Short mmCIF file of C-alpha atoms in Angstrom, two decimals:
data_model
loop_
_atom_site.label_atom_id
_atom_site.label_comp_id
_atom_site.label_asym_id
_atom_site.label_seq_id
_atom_site.Cartn_x
_atom_site.Cartn_y
_atom_site.Cartn_z
CA MET A 96 -95.75 -21.76 -50.92
CA LYS A 97 -94.76 -18.25 -51.96
CA ILE A 98 -90.99 -17.78 -52.25
CA ILE A 99 -89.43 -14.91 -50.31
CA ASN A 100 -87.24 -12.61 -52.40
CA PRO A 101 -84.39 -11.14 -50.29
CA ASN A 102 -84.43 -8.02 -52.47
CA HIS A 103 -87.93 -7.23 -51.22
CA ILE A 104 -86.98 -7.53 -47.54
CA THR A 105 -85.78 -4.23 -46.13
CA GLY A 106 -86.32 -4.48 -42.38
CA PRO A 107 -84.67 -6.56 -39.65
CA LEU A 108 -85.36 -10.28 -39.23
CA LEU A 109 -86.47 -12.18 -36.13
CA VAL A 110 -85.41 -15.75 -35.30
CA VAL A 111 -87.02 -17.50 -32.34
CA LEU A 112 -84.50 -19.99 -30.96
CA PRO A 113 -85.02 -23.36 -29.24
CA LYS A 114 -84.55 -23.66 -25.48
CA PHE A 115 -81.74 -26.24 -25.19
CA ILE A 116 -78.02 -25.60 -25.71
CA GLY A 117 -77.46 -28.47 -28.13
CA ASP A 118 -80.45 -27.47 -30.25
CA VAL A 119 -79.27 -23.85 -30.40
CA ILE A 120 -75.81 -24.98 -31.57
CA ASN A 121 -77.55 -26.96 -34.29
CA THR A 122 -79.31 -23.79 -35.52
CA LEU A 123 -75.97 -22.11 -36.33
CA PRO A 124 -75.68 -23.48 -39.92
CA ALA A 125 -79.17 -22.14 -40.70
CA LEU A 126 -78.30 -18.77 -39.20
CA GLU A 127 -75.19 -18.71 -41.37
CA LEU A 128 -77.32 -19.31 -44.49
CA LEU A 129 -79.68 -16.54 -43.41
CA SER A 130 -76.74 -14.20 -42.91
CA LYS A 131 -75.50 -14.95 -46.43
CA LEU A 132 -78.92 -14.11 -47.86
CA TYR A 133 -79.21 -10.91 -45.81
CA PRO A 134 -75.67 -9.61 -45.21
CA GLU A 135 -76.84 -6.03 -44.71
CA GLN A 136 -79.77 -6.69 -42.38
CA HIS A 137 -79.75 -7.21 -38.66
CA ILE A 138 -80.82 -10.68 -37.62
CA TYR A 139 -82.30 -10.60 -34.13
CA LEU A 140 -82.27 -13.81 -32.10
CA LEU A 141 -84.94 -14.16 -29.43
CA ALA A 142 -83.19 -16.32 -26.85
CA ARG A 143 -83.77 -17.46 -23.29
CA PRO A 144 -81.53 -15.85 -20.66
CA HIS A 145 -79.30 -18.90 -20.14
CA LEU A 146 -78.38 -18.89 -23.85
CA ILE A 147 -77.16 -15.31 -24.15
CA GLU A 148 -73.52 -16.02 -23.32
CA LEU A 149 -73.46 -18.99 -25.68
CA LEU A 150 -74.64 -16.86 -28.60
CA GLN A 151 -71.81 -14.40 -27.98
CA LYS A 152 -69.51 -17.22 -29.13
CA THR A 153 -71.00 -17.43 -32.60
CA THR A 154 -69.01 -16.45 -35.69
CA ILE A 155 -71.96 -14.95 -37.61
CA PRO A 156 -71.35 -11.20 -38.09
CA ASN A 157 -74.77 -9.54 -38.33
CA ILE A 158 -76.71 -11.08 -35.47
CA LYS A 159 -78.08 -9.28 -32.44
CA ILE A 160 -79.68 -10.80 -29.37
CA ILE A 161 -82.98 -10.07 -27.64
CA GLU A 162 -83.29 -11.65 -24.22
CA ASP A 163 -86.58 -13.51 -23.84
CA ASN A 164 -87.58 -12.29 -20.41
CA ARG A 165 -90.62 -14.55 -20.28
CA TYR A 166 -88.15 -17.00 -18.75
CA LYS A 167 -86.12 -14.65 -16.57
CA LYS A 168 -86.05 -15.60 -12.90
CA GLY A 169 -87.65 -13.11 -10.57
CA GLN A 170 -89.08 -10.77 -13.23
CA LYS A 171 -90.88 -12.82 -15.84
CA GLN A 172 -92.37 -10.96 -18.77
CA SER A 173 -95.83 -11.67 -20.16
CA LEU A 174 -96.46 -12.74 -23.75
CA TRP A 175 -98.36 -9.49 -24.34
CA HIS A 176 -95.54 -7.35 -22.98
CA LEU A 177 -92.94 -9.12 -25.14
CA ALA A 178 -95.14 -8.76 -28.23
CA SER A 179 -95.46 -5.04 -27.53
CA LEU A 180 -91.68 -4.75 -27.23
CA LEU A 181 -91.04 -6.65 -30.46
CA LYS A 182 -93.50 -4.48 -32.42
CA GLY A 183 -91.08 -1.58 -32.17
CA TYR A 184 -88.51 -3.42 -34.30
CA ARG A 185 -90.85 -3.64 -37.32
CA PHE A 186 -89.57 -7.05 -38.39
CA SER A 187 -89.86 -8.01 -42.05
CA PHE A 188 -90.33 -11.67 -41.20
CA ALA A 189 -89.97 -14.14 -38.36
CA LEU A 190 -88.43 -17.60 -38.52
CA LEU A 191 -89.56 -20.02 -35.81
CA MET A 192 -86.96 -22.60 -34.83
CA ARG A 193 -89.17 -23.73 -31.99
CA GLY A 194 -92.17 -25.87 -32.79
CA SER A 195 -94.53 -24.50 -30.13
CA LEU A 196 -97.89 -22.85 -30.73
CA ARG A 197 -97.00 -20.15 -28.22
CA GLU A 198 -94.21 -18.75 -30.41
CA ALA A 199 -96.53 -18.56 -33.43
CA ILE A 200 -99.09 -16.66 -31.34
CA LEU A 201 -96.34 -14.30 -30.20
CA CYS A 202 -95.49 -13.41 -33.81
CA LYS A 203 -99.18 -12.91 -34.61
CA LEU A 204 -99.54 -10.52 -31.68
CA THR A 205 -96.40 -8.72 -32.84
CA GLY A 206 -97.99 -8.12 -36.23
CA ILE A 207 -95.25 -9.75 -38.30
CA GLN A 208 -96.64 -10.43 -41.78
CA HIS A 209 -94.33 -13.27 -42.85
CA VAL A 210 -93.92 -16.03 -40.26
CA ILE A 211 -91.97 -19.17 -41.22
CA GLY A 212 -92.20 -22.43 -39.34
CA TYR A 213 -93.21 -26.07 -39.39
CA ALA A 214 -96.89 -27.00 -39.54
CA GLN A 215 -97.13 -28.65 -36.14
CA ASN A 216 -98.92 -28.22 -32.81
CA LEU A 217 -102.06 -26.68 -34.36
CA ARG A 218 -100.27 -23.52 -35.47
CA SER A 219 -100.54 -23.64 -39.27
CA GLY A 220 -103.13 -20.86 -39.27
CA PHE A 221 -100.61 -18.50 -37.65
CA LEU A 222 -97.90 -19.16 -40.28
CA SER A 223 -97.55 -17.52 -43.69
CA HIS A 224 -95.02 -20.20 -44.70
CA ALA A 225 -95.93 -23.54 -43.13
CA LEU A 226 -93.52 -26.33 -44.00
CA LYS A 227 -94.27 -30.01 -43.51
CA LEU A 228 -91.90 -31.55 -40.97
CA ASN A 229 -90.01 -34.68 -41.98
CA PRO A 230 -89.17 -36.36 -38.64
CA CYS A 231 -86.34 -38.31 -40.29
CA HIS A 232 -84.39 -35.13 -41.05
CA HIS A 233 -81.47 -34.21 -38.83
CA TYR A 234 -82.16 -31.18 -36.63
CA ILE A 235 -79.60 -29.12 -38.58
CA HIS A 236 -81.33 -30.07 -41.82
CA ARG A 237 -84.70 -29.06 -40.36
CA TYR A 238 -83.46 -25.61 -39.37
CA CYS A 239 -81.70 -25.06 -42.70
CA ARG A 240 -84.86 -26.01 -44.61
CA LEU A 241 -86.73 -23.16 -42.94
CA VAL A 242 -84.28 -20.78 -44.62
CA ASN A 243 -83.50 -22.62 -47.85
CA ASP A 244 -86.92 -23.85 -48.96
CA THR A 245 -88.69 -20.55 -48.30
CA HIS A 246 -86.11 -18.70 -50.42
CA GLY A 247 -86.25 -20.99 -53.46
CA GLN A 248 -83.47 -23.38 -52.37
CA PRO A 249 -80.46 -21.19 -53.25
CA PHE A 250 -78.09 -23.41 -51.22
CA ASP A 251 -77.00 -27.01 -51.90
CA THR A 252 -75.04 -27.59 -48.68
CA TYR A 253 -74.41 -26.11 -45.25
CA SER A 254 -71.39 -25.90 -42.96
CA ALA A 255 -71.12 -27.67 -39.62
CA PRO A 256 -71.80 -25.58 -36.48
CA LYS A 257 -68.93 -23.42 -35.28
CA LEU A 258 -68.28 -21.58 -32.03
CA ARG A 259 -65.26 -19.37 -31.43
CA SER A 260 -63.11 -19.84 -28.36
CA SER A 261 -60.92 -17.36 -26.48
CA PRO A 262 -57.76 -17.86 -24.42
CA LEU A 263 -58.58 -18.69 -20.82
CA LYS A 264 -57.86 -15.87 -18.36
CA SER A 265 -56.56 -18.50 -15.94
CA PRO A 266 -54.92 -21.00 -18.31
CA LEU A 267 -54.86 -24.67 -17.44
CA PRO A 268 -51.38 -26.08 -16.69
CA ASP A 269 -49.29 -26.22 -19.85
CA ASN A 270 -47.30 -29.43 -19.58
CA SER A 271 -46.68 -32.58 -21.53
CA THR A 272 -49.72 -34.41 -20.20
CA LEU A 273 -52.84 -34.76 -22.29
CA LYS A 274 -55.89 -32.81 -21.16
CA ILE A 275 -59.00 -34.97 -21.21
CA GLY A 276 -62.40 -33.40 -20.54
CA LEU A 277 -65.14 -35.52 -19.02
CA TYR A 278 -68.88 -34.96 -18.93
CA PHE A 279 -70.79 -38.00 -17.73
CA GLY A 280 -73.81 -36.04 -16.49
CA GLY A 281 -75.46 -36.39 -13.11
CA GLN A 282 -78.62 -38.07 -11.89
CA ASN A 283 -80.47 -35.09 -13.40
CA LYS A 284 -79.70 -36.47 -16.86
CA GLY A 285 -81.76 -39.58 -16.21
CA SER A 286 -81.11 -42.39 -18.68
CA ARG A 287 -78.31 -40.45 -20.40
CA HIS A 288 -76.18 -40.44 -17.23
CA TYR A 289 -73.11 -42.69 -17.35
CA PRO A 290 -72.85 -44.35 -13.90
CA LYS A 291 -69.99 -43.16 -11.71
CA GLU A 292 -68.71 -46.71 -11.10
CA LEU A 293 -68.10 -47.13 -14.84
CA ALA A 294 -66.83 -43.56 -15.15
CA GLN A 295 -64.22 -44.32 -12.48
CA GLN A 296 -63.04 -47.30 -14.53
CA VAL A 297 -62.70 -45.08 -17.60
CA ILE A 298 -60.37 -42.77 -15.68
CA THR A 299 -58.33 -45.64 -14.23
CA GLN A 300 -57.91 -47.41 -17.57
CA LEU A 301 -57.00 -44.23 -19.45
CA THR A 302 -54.37 -43.42 -16.84
CA LYS A 303 -52.75 -46.82 -17.45
CA GLN A 304 -52.58 -46.15 -21.19
CA LEU A 305 -51.82 -42.42 -21.36
CA GLN A 306 -50.09 -39.67 -19.45
CA CYS A 307 -53.03 -37.40 -18.88
CA GLN A 308 -54.92 -35.07 -16.59
CA PHE A 309 -58.71 -35.08 -16.32
CA TYR A 310 -61.08 -32.12 -16.13
CA VAL A 311 -64.63 -32.94 -15.06
CA PHE A 312 -67.36 -30.59 -16.31
CA GLY A 313 -70.94 -30.09 -15.16
CA ASP A 314 -73.33 -27.63 -13.59
CA GLN A 315 -74.05 -27.06 -9.92
CA SER A 316 -76.67 -29.80 -9.81
CA GLU A 317 -74.04 -32.31 -10.96
CA SER A 318 -71.30 -31.23 -8.55
CA GLN A 319 -72.07 -33.95 -6.00
CA ASP A 320 -71.76 -36.73 -8.59
CA ASN A 321 -68.52 -35.23 -9.90
CA ALA A 322 -67.08 -34.73 -6.42
CA CYS A 323 -67.48 -38.47 -5.83
CA LEU A 324 -65.65 -39.10 -9.10
CA GLN A 325 -62.76 -36.87 -8.06
CA HIS A 326 -62.60 -38.30 -4.52
CA ALA A 327 -62.43 -41.89 -5.80
CA HIS A 328 -59.04 -41.16 -7.43
CA TYR A 329 -57.63 -38.83 -4.79
CA HIS A 330 -55.41 -41.46 -3.15
CA HIS A 331 -54.20 -42.95 -6.44
CA GLU A 332 -52.29 -39.85 -7.58
CA ILE A 333 -54.54 -39.50 -10.60
CA GLN A 334 -55.02 -35.84 -11.50
CA VAL A 335 -58.74 -35.08 -11.61
CA THR A 336 -59.84 -31.44 -11.52
CA ASP A 337 -63.52 -30.90 -10.80
CA LEU A 338 -64.83 -27.80 -12.62
CA SER A 339 -68.53 -28.53 -12.18
CA GLY A 340 -70.48 -25.45 -11.16
CA LYS A 341 -67.30 -23.35 -11.32
CA THR A 342 -67.44 -22.04 -14.89
CA THR A 343 -69.63 -19.66 -16.81
CA LEU A 344 -70.92 -20.87 -20.17
CA PRO A 345 -68.22 -18.98 -22.15
CA ILE A 346 -65.45 -20.32 -19.89
CA LEU A 347 -66.87 -23.83 -20.25
CA ILE A 348 -66.63 -23.49 -24.04
CA ASP A 349 -63.10 -22.06 -23.80
CA SER A 350 -62.05 -24.86 -21.44
CA ILE A 351 -63.44 -27.57 -23.72
CA ALA A 352 -61.61 -25.92 -26.62
CA VAL A 353 -58.19 -26.51 -25.01
CA MET A 354 -58.84 -30.19 -24.28
CA ASP A 355 -56.95 -32.78 -26.30
CA LEU A 356 -59.95 -35.08 -26.00
CA MET A 357 -63.52 -34.76 -24.74
CA ILE A 358 -65.60 -37.69 -23.48
CA SER A 359 -69.27 -36.85 -23.08
CA ILE A 360 -72.77 -38.23 -22.98
CA ASP A 361 -75.24 -36.92 -25.57
CA SER A 362 -75.43 -33.34 -24.29
CA GLY A 363 -74.68 -29.66 -24.73
CA PRO A 364 -70.95 -30.13 -23.88
CA MET A 365 -70.76 -32.77 -26.64
CA HIS A 366 -72.09 -30.25 -29.19
CA MET A 367 -69.76 -27.56 -27.81
CA ALA A 368 -66.72 -29.82 -28.26
CA CYS A 369 -67.61 -30.52 -31.88
CA ALA A 370 -68.31 -26.84 -32.56
CA VAL A 371 -64.86 -25.75 -31.32
CA GLY A 372 -63.00 -28.61 -33.01
CA THR A 373 -62.07 -30.69 -29.96
CA PRO A 374 -61.89 -34.44 -30.66
CA CYS A 375 -64.90 -35.95 -28.96
CA ILE A 376 -66.27 -39.34 -27.93
CA ALA A 377 -70.02 -39.52 -27.31
CA LEU A 378 -71.63 -42.20 -25.14
CA ILE A 379 -75.09 -42.90 -26.53
CA GLY A 380 -77.58 -44.47 -24.16
CA PHE A 381 -81.30 -43.79 -24.23
CA GLY A 382 -81.60 -40.14 -25.24
CA THR A 383 -84.29 -37.50 -25.49
CA SER A 384 -84.25 -37.70 -29.30
CA PRO A 385 -83.30 -40.43 -31.81
CA TRP A 386 -79.51 -40.31 -32.18
CA SER A 387 -79.65 -40.12 -35.98
CA ILE A 388 -81.26 -36.66 -35.89
CA VAL A 389 -78.90 -35.06 -33.35
CA GLU A 390 -75.50 -36.65 -34.12
CA PRO A 391 -72.85 -33.94 -34.65
CA LYS A 392 -71.61 -33.32 -38.18
CA ASN A 393 -67.93 -33.78 -37.43
CA ASP A 394 -65.15 -36.05 -38.69
CA ASN A 395 -63.08 -35.77 -35.51
CA PHE A 396 -65.73 -37.58 -33.54
CA ILE A 397 -66.61 -41.12 -32.48
CA ALA A 398 -70.04 -42.13 -31.21
CA ILE A 399 -70.20 -45.28 -29.11
CA ARG A 400 -73.72 -46.60 -29.40
CA ASN A 401 -75.18 -48.99 -26.87
CA ASN A 402 -76.05 -52.55 -27.82
CA SER A 403 -78.22 -53.14 -24.78
CA THR A 404 -81.23 -55.43 -24.63
CA SER A 405 -82.33 -53.98 -21.29
CA LEU A 406 -85.93 -52.89 -20.82
CA ILE A 407 -84.82 -50.53 -18.07
CA GLU A 408 -83.92 -47.22 -19.72
CA SER A 409 -81.34 -46.19 -17.12
CA ASN A 410 -79.43 -49.45 -17.69
CA ILE A 411 -79.16 -49.11 -21.47
CA ILE A 412 -76.02 -46.95 -21.38
CA THR A 413 -74.21 -49.43 -19.10
CA SER A 414 -73.63 -51.70 -22.11
CA ILE A 415 -70.95 -49.19 -23.17
CA THR A 416 -67.82 -50.55 -21.53
CA PRO A 417 -64.92 -48.47 -20.19
CA HIS A 418 -62.63 -50.54 -22.43
CA SER A 419 -64.52 -49.45 -25.56
CA ILE A 420 -64.25 -45.81 -24.46
CA VAL A 421 -60.50 -46.08 -23.90
CA LYS A 422 -60.05 -47.77 -27.27
CA ALA A 423 -62.00 -45.01 -29.02
CA GLY A 424 -59.98 -42.36 -27.17
CA GLN A 425 -56.71 -43.84 -28.33
CA ALA A 426 -57.99 -43.97 -31.92
CA LEU A 427 -59.02 -40.30 -31.86
CA LEU A 428 -55.74 -39.17 -30.33
CA LYS A 429 -53.80 -41.04 -33.02
CA ARG A 430 -55.64 -39.02 -35.69
#
């Protein structure tokens, strides 16, 4: 594989991002390495519309964002139209952090000479730098390899993902009680969802151990599940504030940043908590990827893995007891 010399790259760079929030957060260390190699160049991120606000929270100085309108509701853009638009930037090279054939074809249509990506999904012929994917590598390691290996391995390590937070325009109550954020997911999360009956026990047991107030996060599709969680504690004078479907992505990040503790399933909010430095407990049931390749790189973090023998995927996470969650929460807060 021919090594790319940064001194020979004069134009802007294109990075095609993944489609999920957690995956995009995991690309941040690789983007930081790329920024160190090319401090004077603009690094353009091709991102789906729902990710734009998230990327505005990055700490990397020389990135710019191109909205991928192929996925914009109501006015979807064709592959040909996007390729025509990207041609005008005259990119020096493209780095594909998505493994799809479609993205490689896009860069070919755009006329980008150097295209970096993993040799998967029948797209090797469209890549100038095709790396062999090691499925045992952590996602962060995979993304960083695309930068490091193609430039002669100038880096020995990378930094954990970071997002910046801003003060909330409507601050949460500032009192002596601990603020505990909760994201158990809804039925839309399938086997990752932590059942509301167990979630209710987590809230009850934490209240017995700590003076705290709970903030429940989620999107609009999870509001019904979270409303049930809030209603279950209404008559017990337990303070549960339901924020599901009521925050933008930046406000969600800022809200998680002011929590004293975050309890989450394997999800975007879990990665957000770790990226803003909020102590976090992750409940690991049956996920969409092996846990070892997505686990956050963070010391202020406890993962509670299931020990289930169930053959029913949705029941696997139920082996994580409320007591074990409360115990982990107390341990993190003591740190």
